[in-house]
mmCIF file of C-alpha atoms in Angstrom:
data_model
loop_
_atom_site.group_PDB
_atom_site.id
_atom_site.type_symbol
_atom_site.label_atom_id
_atom_site.label_comp_id
_atom_site.label_asym_id
_atom_site.label_seq_id
_atom_site.Cartn_x
_atom_site.Cartn_y
_atom_site.Cartn_z
ATOM 1 C CA MET F 1 11.936 18.126 19.387
ATOM 2 C CA ALA F 2 14.918 20.262 18.444
ATOM 3 C CA THR F 3 15.903 20.844 14.734
ATOM 4 C CA GLU F 4 19.062 19.147 15.843
ATOM 5 C CA ALA F 5 17.440 15.878 16.993
ATOM 6 C CA ARG F 6 15.008 15.830 13.994
ATOM 7 C CA GLU F 7 17.993 16.014 11.613
ATOM 8 C CA GLU F 8 19.852 13.096 13.418
ATOM 9 C CA ASN F 9 16.709 10.830 13.450
ATOM 10 C CA VAL F 10 16.457 11.482 9.806
ATOM 11 C CA TYR F 11 20.045 10.792 9.309
ATOM 12 C CA MET F 12 19.849 7.548 11.362
ATOM 13 C CA ALA F 13 16.811 6.618 9.210
ATOM 14 C CA LYS F 14 18.917 6.903 6.005
ATOM 15 C CA LEU F 15 21.667 4.889 7.840
ATOM 16 C CA ALA F 16 19.106 2.253 8.650
ATOM 17 C CA GLU F 17 17.821 2.147 5.219
ATOM 18 C CA GLN F 18 21.348 1.591 3.638
ATOM 19 C CA ALA F 19 21.910 -1.144 6.389
ATOM 20 C CA GLU F 20 18.477 -2.730 5.291
ATOM 21 C CA ARG F 21 17.465 -2.502 9.125
ATOM 22 C CA TYR F 22 14.117 -1.560 8.322
ATOM 23 C CA ASP F 23 12.595 -1.846 11.940
ATOM 24 C CA GLU F 24 15.132 0.674 13.078
ATOM 25 C CA MET F 25 14.533 2.890 10.397
ATOM 26 C CA VAL F 26 10.722 2.839 11.356
ATOM 27 C CA GLU F 27 11.753 3.778 14.807
ATOM 28 C CA ALA F 28 13.647 6.797 13.746
ATOM 29 C CA MET F 29 11.018 8.159 11.369
ATOM 30 C CA GLU F 30 8.371 7.645 14.094
ATOM 31 C CA LYS F 31 10.129 9.817 16.429
ATOM 32 C CA VAL F 32 10.285 12.304 13.485
ATOM 33 C CA ALA F 33 6.516 12.208 12.554
ATOM 34 C CA LYS F 34 5.524 12.582 16.194
ATOM 35 C CA THR F 35 7.025 16.055 16.190
ATOM 36 C CA VAL F 36 4.773 17.356 13.349
ATOM 37 C CA ASP F 37 2.043 18.966 15.379
ATOM 38 C CA THR F 38 3.251 22.283 14.392
ATOM 39 C CA GLU F 39 5.295 21.587 11.076
ATOM 40 C CA GLU F 40 4.438 18.872 8.805
ATOM 41 C CA LEU F 41 7.084 16.353 7.443
ATOM 42 C CA THR F 42 9.162 17.448 4.207
ATOM 43 C CA VAL F 43 8.995 15.537 1.240
ATOM 44 C CA GLU F 44 12.033 13.666 2.034
ATOM 45 C CA GLU F 45 11.050 12.898 5.514
ATOM 46 C CA ARG F 46 7.577 11.770 4.196
ATOM 47 C CA ASN F 47 9.151 9.341 1.805
ATOM 48 C CA LEU F 48 11.779 7.959 4.151
ATOM 49 C CA LEU F 49 8.682 7.196 6.569
ATOM 50 C CA SER F 50 6.931 5.244 3.584
ATOM 51 C CA VAL F 51 9.826 3.293 2.509
ATOM 52 C CA ALA F 52 10.552 2.153 6.175
ATOM 53 C CA TYR F 53 6.850 0.997 6.784
ATOM 54 C CA LYS F 54 6.687 -0.470 3.203
ATOM 55 C CA ASN F 55 9.781 -2.596 3.782
ATOM 56 C CA VAL F 56 8.686 -3.832 7.422
ATOM 57 C CA VAL F 57 5.159 -4.682 6.261
ATOM 58 C CA GLY F 58 6.377 -5.984 2.926
ATOM 59 C CA ALA F 59 8.416 -8.762 4.515
ATOM 60 C CA ARG F 60 5.728 -9.877 6.416
ATOM 61 C CA ARG F 61 3.136 -9.856 3.530
ATOM 62 C CA ALA F 62 5.488 -11.904 1.304
ATOM 63 C CA SER F 63 6.066 -14.514 4.575
ATOM 64 C CA TRP F 64 2.045 -14.581 4.886
ATOM 65 C CA ARG F 65 1.516 -15.548 1.264
ATOM 66 C CA ILE F 66 4.308 -18.125 1.503
ATOM 67 C CA ILE F 67 2.874 -19.888 4.566
ATOM 68 C CA SER F 68 -0.683 -19.750 3.251
ATOM 69 C CA SER F 69 0.399 -21.472 0.349
ATOM 70 C CA ILE F 70 2.148 -24.240 2.102
ATOM 71 C CA GLU F 71 -0.791 -24.332 4.325
ATOM 72 C CA GLN F 72 -3.133 -25.040 1.331
ATOM 73 C CA LYS F 73 -0.767 -27.965 0.116
ATOM 74 C CA GLU F 74 -0.500 -29.495 3.245
ATOM 75 C CA GLU F 75 -4.495 -29.289 3.748
ATOM 76 C CA SER F 76 -5.011 -30.892 0.329
ATOM 77 C CA LYS F 77 -2.831 -33.962 1.693
ATOM 78 C CA SER F 78 -4.811 -34.167 4.994
ATOM 79 C CA ASN F 79 -1.562 -33.687 6.944
ATOM 80 C CA ASP F 80 -3.265 -32.255 9.915
ATOM 81 C CA GLU F 81 -0.089 -32.286 12.333
ATOM 82 C CA HIS F 82 1.538 -29.973 9.810
ATOM 83 C CA VAL F 83 -1.360 -27.995 9.252
ATOM 84 C CA ALA F 84 -1.967 -27.336 12.885
ATOM 85 C CA ALA F 85 1.795 -26.252 13.178
ATOM 86 C CA ILE F 86 1.595 -24.072 10.133
ATOM 87 C CA LYS F 87 -1.704 -22.054 11.366
ATOM 88 C CA GLU F 88 0.000 -21.309 14.751
ATOM 89 C CA TYR F 89 2.890 -19.829 12.709
ATOM 90 C CA ARG F 90 0.643 -17.840 10.387
ATOM 91 C CA ALA F 91 -1.161 -16.544 13.326
ATOM 92 C CA LYS F 92 2.330 -15.122 14.597
ATOM 93 C CA VAL F 93 2.975 -13.169 11.093
ATOM 94 C CA GLU F 94 -0.438 -11.940 11.413
ATOM 95 C CA SER F 95 -0.058 -10.807 14.727
ATOM 96 C CA GLU F 96 3.229 -8.693 13.430
ATOM 97 C CA LEU F 97 1.169 -7.473 10.666
ATOM 98 C CA SER F 98 -1.523 -6.061 12.898
ATOM 99 C CA THR F 99 0.984 -4.461 15.182
ATOM 100 C CA ILE F 100 2.675 -2.722 12.205
ATOM 101 C CA CYS F 101 -0.540 -1.636 10.434
ATOM 102 C CA ASP F 102 -1.992 -0.416 13.727
ATOM 103 C CA SER F 103 1.188 1.595 14.345
ATOM 104 C CA ILE F 104 1.452 3.436 11.154
ATOM 105 C CA LEU F 105 -2.505 3.988 11.292
ATOM 106 C CA LYS F 106 -2.203 5.632 14.469
ATOM 107 C CA LEU F 107 0.436 7.787 13.332
ATOM 108 C CA LEU F 108 -1.471 8.963 10.220
ATOM 109 C CA ASP F 109 -4.662 9.754 12.186
ATOM 110 C CA THR F 110 -3.058 11.447 15.153
ATOM 111 C CA HIS F 111 -0.156 13.318 13.474
ATOM 112 C CA LEU F 112 0.222 13.056 9.816
ATOM 113 C CA ILE F 113 -3.211 13.703 8.274
ATOM 114 C CA PRO F 114 -4.469 16.500 10.649
ATOM 115 C CA THR F 115 -1.315 18.482 10.029
ATOM 116 C CA SER F 116 -1.219 17.809 6.155
ATOM 117 C CA SER F 117 -1.699 21.373 4.496
ATOM 118 C CA THR F 118 -1.338 20.778 0.598
ATOM 119 C CA GLY F 119 -3.244 18.468 -1.749
ATOM 120 C CA GLU F 120 -0.185 16.595 -2.524
ATOM 121 C CA SER F 121 0.586 15.626 1.186
ATOM 122 C CA LYS F 122 -3.390 14.897 1.841
ATOM 123 C CA VAL F 123 -3.543 12.450 -0.920
ATOM 124 C CA PHE F 124 -0.204 10.786 0.007
ATOM 125 C CA TYR F 125 -1.253 10.205 3.656
ATOM 126 C CA LEU F 126 -4.760 9.130 2.974
ATOM 127 C CA LYS F 127 -3.603 6.802 0.292
ATOM 128 C CA MET F 128 -1.038 5.391 2.724
ATOM 129 C CA LYS F 129 -3.996 5.100 5.113
ATOM 130 C CA GLY F 130 -5.961 3.056 2.551
ATOM 131 C CA ASP F 131 -3.129 0.898 1.856
ATOM 132 C CA TYR F 132 -2.460 -0.301 5.471
ATOM 133 C CA HIS F 133 -6.177 -0.765 5.987
ATOM 134 C CA ARG F 134 -6.074 -2.945 2.693
ATOM 135 C CA TYR F 135 -2.907 -4.960 4.132
ATOM 136 C CA LEU F 136 -5.138 -5.769 7.260
ATOM 137 C CA ALA F 137 -8.026 -6.882 4.747
ATOM 138 C CA GLU F 138 -5.695 -9.057 3.195
ATOM 139 C CA PHE F 139 -5.607 -11.725 6.009
ATOM 140 C CA LYS F 140 -8.431 -10.698 8.436
ATOM 141 C CA THR F 141 -11.667 -12.658 8.049
ATOM 142 C CA GLY F 142 -15.295 -12.237 9.115
ATOM 143 C CA ALA F 143 -16.369 -8.836 10.709
ATOM 144 C CA GLU F 144 -12.690 -7.755 10.970
ATOM 145 C CA ARG F 145 -12.181 -8.169 7.285
ATOM 146 C CA LYS F 146 -15.342 -6.189 6.538
ATOM 147 C CA GLU F 147 -14.239 -3.208 8.629
ATOM 148 C CA ALA F 148 -10.836 -3.051 7.377
ATOM 149 C CA ALA F 149 -12.281 -3.262 3.761
ATOM 150 C CA GLU F 150 -14.635 -0.475 4.633
ATOM 151 C CA ALA F 151 -12.029 1.652 6.088
ATOM 152 C CA THR F 152 -9.767 1.174 3.145
ATOM 153 C CA LEU F 153 -12.623 2.368 0.520
ATOM 154 C CA LEU F 154 -13.188 5.164 2.731
ATOM 155 C CA ALA F 155 -9.735 6.323 2.838
ATOM 156 C CA TYR F 156 -9.120 5.716 -0.816
ATOM 157 C CA LYS F 157 -12.251 7.619 -1.938
ATOM 158 C CA SER F 158 -11.160 10.618 0.358
ATOM 159 C CA ALA F 159 -7.851 10.778 -1.259
ATOM 160 C CA GLN F 160 -9.437 10.268 -4.805
ATOM 161 C CA ASP F 161 -11.619 13.423 -4.094
ATOM 162 C CA ILE F 162 -8.655 15.307 -3.431
ATOM 163 C CA ALA F 163 -6.390 14.015 -6.144
ATOM 164 C CA LEU F 164 -9.169 14.572 -8.898
ATOM 165 C CA THR F 165 -9.298 18.270 -8.189
ATOM 166 C CA GLU F 166 -5.792 19.322 -7.098
ATOM 167 C CA LEU F 167 -3.176 16.899 -8.723
ATOM 168 C CA ALA F 168 -2.526 16.540 -12.199
ATOM 169 C CA PRO F 169 -3.643 13.101 -14.025
ATOM 170 C CA THR F 170 0.264 12.257 -14.617
ATOM 171 C CA HIS F 171 1.054 13.257 -11.136
ATOM 172 C CA PRO F 172 2.900 10.003 -9.458
ATOM 173 C CA ILE F 173 0.896 10.171 -6.216
ATOM 174 C CA ARG F 174 -2.494 10.452 -8.212
ATOM 175 C CA LEU F 175 -1.434 7.501 -10.392
ATOM 176 C CA GLY F 176 -0.191 5.421 -7.459
ATOM 177 C CA LEU F 177 -3.552 5.901 -5.797
ATOM 178 C CA ALA F 178 -5.546 4.585 -8.921
ATOM 179 C CA LEU F 179 -3.176 1.902 -9.138
ATOM 180 C CA ASN F 180 -3.502 0.474 -5.398
ATOM 181 C CA PHE F 181 -7.281 1.383 -5.351
ATOM 182 C CA SER F 182 -7.864 -0.704 -8.542
ATOM 183 C CA VAL F 183 -6.078 -3.594 -7.087
ATOM 184 C CA PHE F 184 -8.249 -3.291 -3.713
ATOM 185 C CA TYR F 185 -11.329 -3.407 -6.108
ATOM 186 C CA TYR F 186 -10.012 -6.405 -7.871
ATOM 187 C CA GLU F 187 -8.442 -8.436 -4.778
ATOM 188 C CA ILE F 188 -10.483 -7.276 -1.678
ATOM 189 C CA LEU F 189 -13.762 -6.538 -3.353
ATOM 190 C CA SER F 190 -13.502 -9.033 -6.218
ATOM 191 C CA SER F 191 -14.929 -6.284 -8.489
ATOM 192 C CA PRO F 192 -12.808 -6.660 -11.794
ATOM 193 C CA ASP F 193 -15.129 -4.481 -13.635
ATOM 194 C CA ARG F 194 -14.582 -1.645 -11.302
ATOM 195 C CA ALA F 195 -11.003 -2.290 -11.077
ATOM 196 C CA CYS F 196 -10.533 -2.081 -14.667
ATOM 197 C CA THR F 197 -12.691 1.043 -15.134
ATOM 198 C CA LEU F 198 -10.655 2.906 -12.606
ATOM 199 C CA ALA F 199 -7.077 1.658 -13.957
ATOM 200 C CA LYS F 200 -8.316 2.327 -17.455
ATOM 201 C CA GLN F 201 -9.703 5.868 -16.766
ATOM 202 C CA ALA F 202 -6.461 6.862 -14.834
ATOM 203 C CA PHE F 203 -4.126 5.479 -17.806
ATOM 204 C CA ASP F 204 -6.125 7.199 -20.397
ATOM 205 C CA GLU F 205 -6.222 10.660 -18.769
ATOM 206 C CA ALA F 206 -2.326 10.500 -18.032
ATOM 207 C CA ILE F 207 -1.723 9.459 -21.554
ATOM 208 C CA ALA F 208 -3.789 12.447 -22.562
ATOM 209 C CA GLU F 209 -1.285 14.630 -20.698
ATOM 210 C CA LEU F 210 1.706 13.080 -21.167
ATOM 211 C CA ASP F 211 3.320 15.788 -23.072
ATOM 212 C CA THR F 212 2.943 18.225 -19.884
ATOM 213 C CA LEU F 213 4.809 15.676 -17.726
ATOM 214 C CA GLY F 214 7.912 17.185 -16.105
ATOM 215 C CA GLU F 215 11.333 15.711 -16.359
ATOM 216 C CA GLU F 216 11.421 15.186 -12.318
ATOM 217 C CA SER F 217 8.546 12.891 -12.177
ATOM 218 C CA TYR F 218 8.669 11.235 -15.707
ATOM 219 C CA LYS F 219 10.282 8.233 -14.509
ATOM 220 C CA ASP F 220 7.960 7.642 -11.495
ATOM 221 C CA SER F 221 4.648 8.343 -13.536
ATOM 222 C CA THR F 222 5.584 6.445 -16.631
ATOM 223 C CA LEU F 223 6.580 3.309 -14.352
ATOM 224 C CA ILE F 224 3.209 3.458 -12.528
ATOM 225 C CA MET F 225 1.449 3.938 -15.896
ATOM 226 C CA GLN F 226 3.061 0.669 -17.171
ATOM 227 C CA LEU F 227 1.881 -1.192 -13.809
ATOM 228 C CA LEU F 228 -1.602 0.074 -14.398
ATOM 229 C CA ARG F 229 -1.465 -1.069 -18.172
ATOM 230 C CA ASP F 230 0.019 -4.487 -17.038
ATOM 231 C CA ASN F 231 -2.833 -5.072 -14.380
ATOM 232 C CA LEU F 232 -5.203 -4.349 -17.117
ATOM 233 C CA THR F 233 -3.951 -6.642 -19.548
ATOM 234 C CA LEU F 234 -4.162 -9.309 -16.950
ATOM 235 C CA TRP F 235 -7.451 -8.553 -15.433
ATOM 236 C CA THR F 236 -9.226 -8.312 -18.868
ATOM 237 C CA SER F 237 -7.522 -11.625 -19.966
ATOM 238 C CA ASP F 238 -9.011 -12.950 -16.495
ATOM 239 C CA MET F 239 -12.612 -11.891 -17.330
ATOM 240 C CA GLN F 240 -12.465 -13.116 -20.846
ATOM 241 C CA ASP F 241 -10.832 -16.565 -19.956
ATOM 242 C CA GLU F 242 -12.664 -17.735 -16.847
ATOM 243 C CA VAL F 243 -11.173 -21.090 -17.005
ATOM 244 C CA GLY F 244 -7.755 -19.768 -16.099
ATOM 245 C CA ALA F 245 -8.940 -16.945 -13.755
ATOM 246 C CA ASP F 246 -8.035 -18.729 -10.662
ATOM 247 C CA ASP F 247 -4.496 -19.387 -11.358
ATOM 248 C CA LYS F 248 -4.244 -15.860 -12.864
ATOM 249 C CA GLU F 249 -5.590 -13.869 -9.974
ATOM 250 C CA LYS F 250 -3.063 -15.821 -7.873
ATOM 251 C CA VAL F 251 -0.427 -14.095 -9.926
ATOM 252 C CA VAL F 252 -1.754 -10.762 -9.324
ATOM 253 C CA GLU F 253 -1.825 -11.125 -5.557
ATOM 254 C CA ALA F 254 1.761 -12.292 -5.570
ATOM 255 C CA GLU F 255 2.978 -9.552 -7.709
ATOM 256 C CA ASP F 256 1.149 -6.631 -5.814
#
């Protein structure tokens, strides 16, 4: 793609973002991403791609949670006719989620990860790979869920290996990885101990180097640190008070 066409697609992605037409934002940024065999995405392009997919998948994840909640209520009332209709509707949303996740995962594996040259971009894309496998694990069942969970773990661990050696503890991408990795341990693997250990270590290491944090990333880093602390508070509370754990766990899932 010529530079002019690439710039035009980036502009159209920004326009689509302003208009909150995220499906079209994805289309524009996919075109840009497929040209990176020789030159990787700029930080701006990378962020636009991430925002586009985050909004497209986020809307469906929210829908899925609402539908699943209604399904549970109808099942408790033994309203079989409604339950059958809801299951069919949920399957439609799950199909959309699968399509979106498969699309970005293919883009990551074929274009974005192979061409990433810096530690920062490698961690960014591997974290993204883990995120979208995690979104699949949220609704898949049986062998498919196990496969998605294993792929998530592998991607997050690969990202973590690079982040720990190449990114500062206060770097927002490293902190964001720790946040999402810990949520994965808590929600998908049901391992609150590992979730808390990972989140606490990331938070403590960042606090120790807070005075070295540059002004440009201060807001992003401190926001993620706050989210890490919020999750730690919630999770440790869950572990100490098993009676209310189920209700609290649902709050974590809804907020993620």
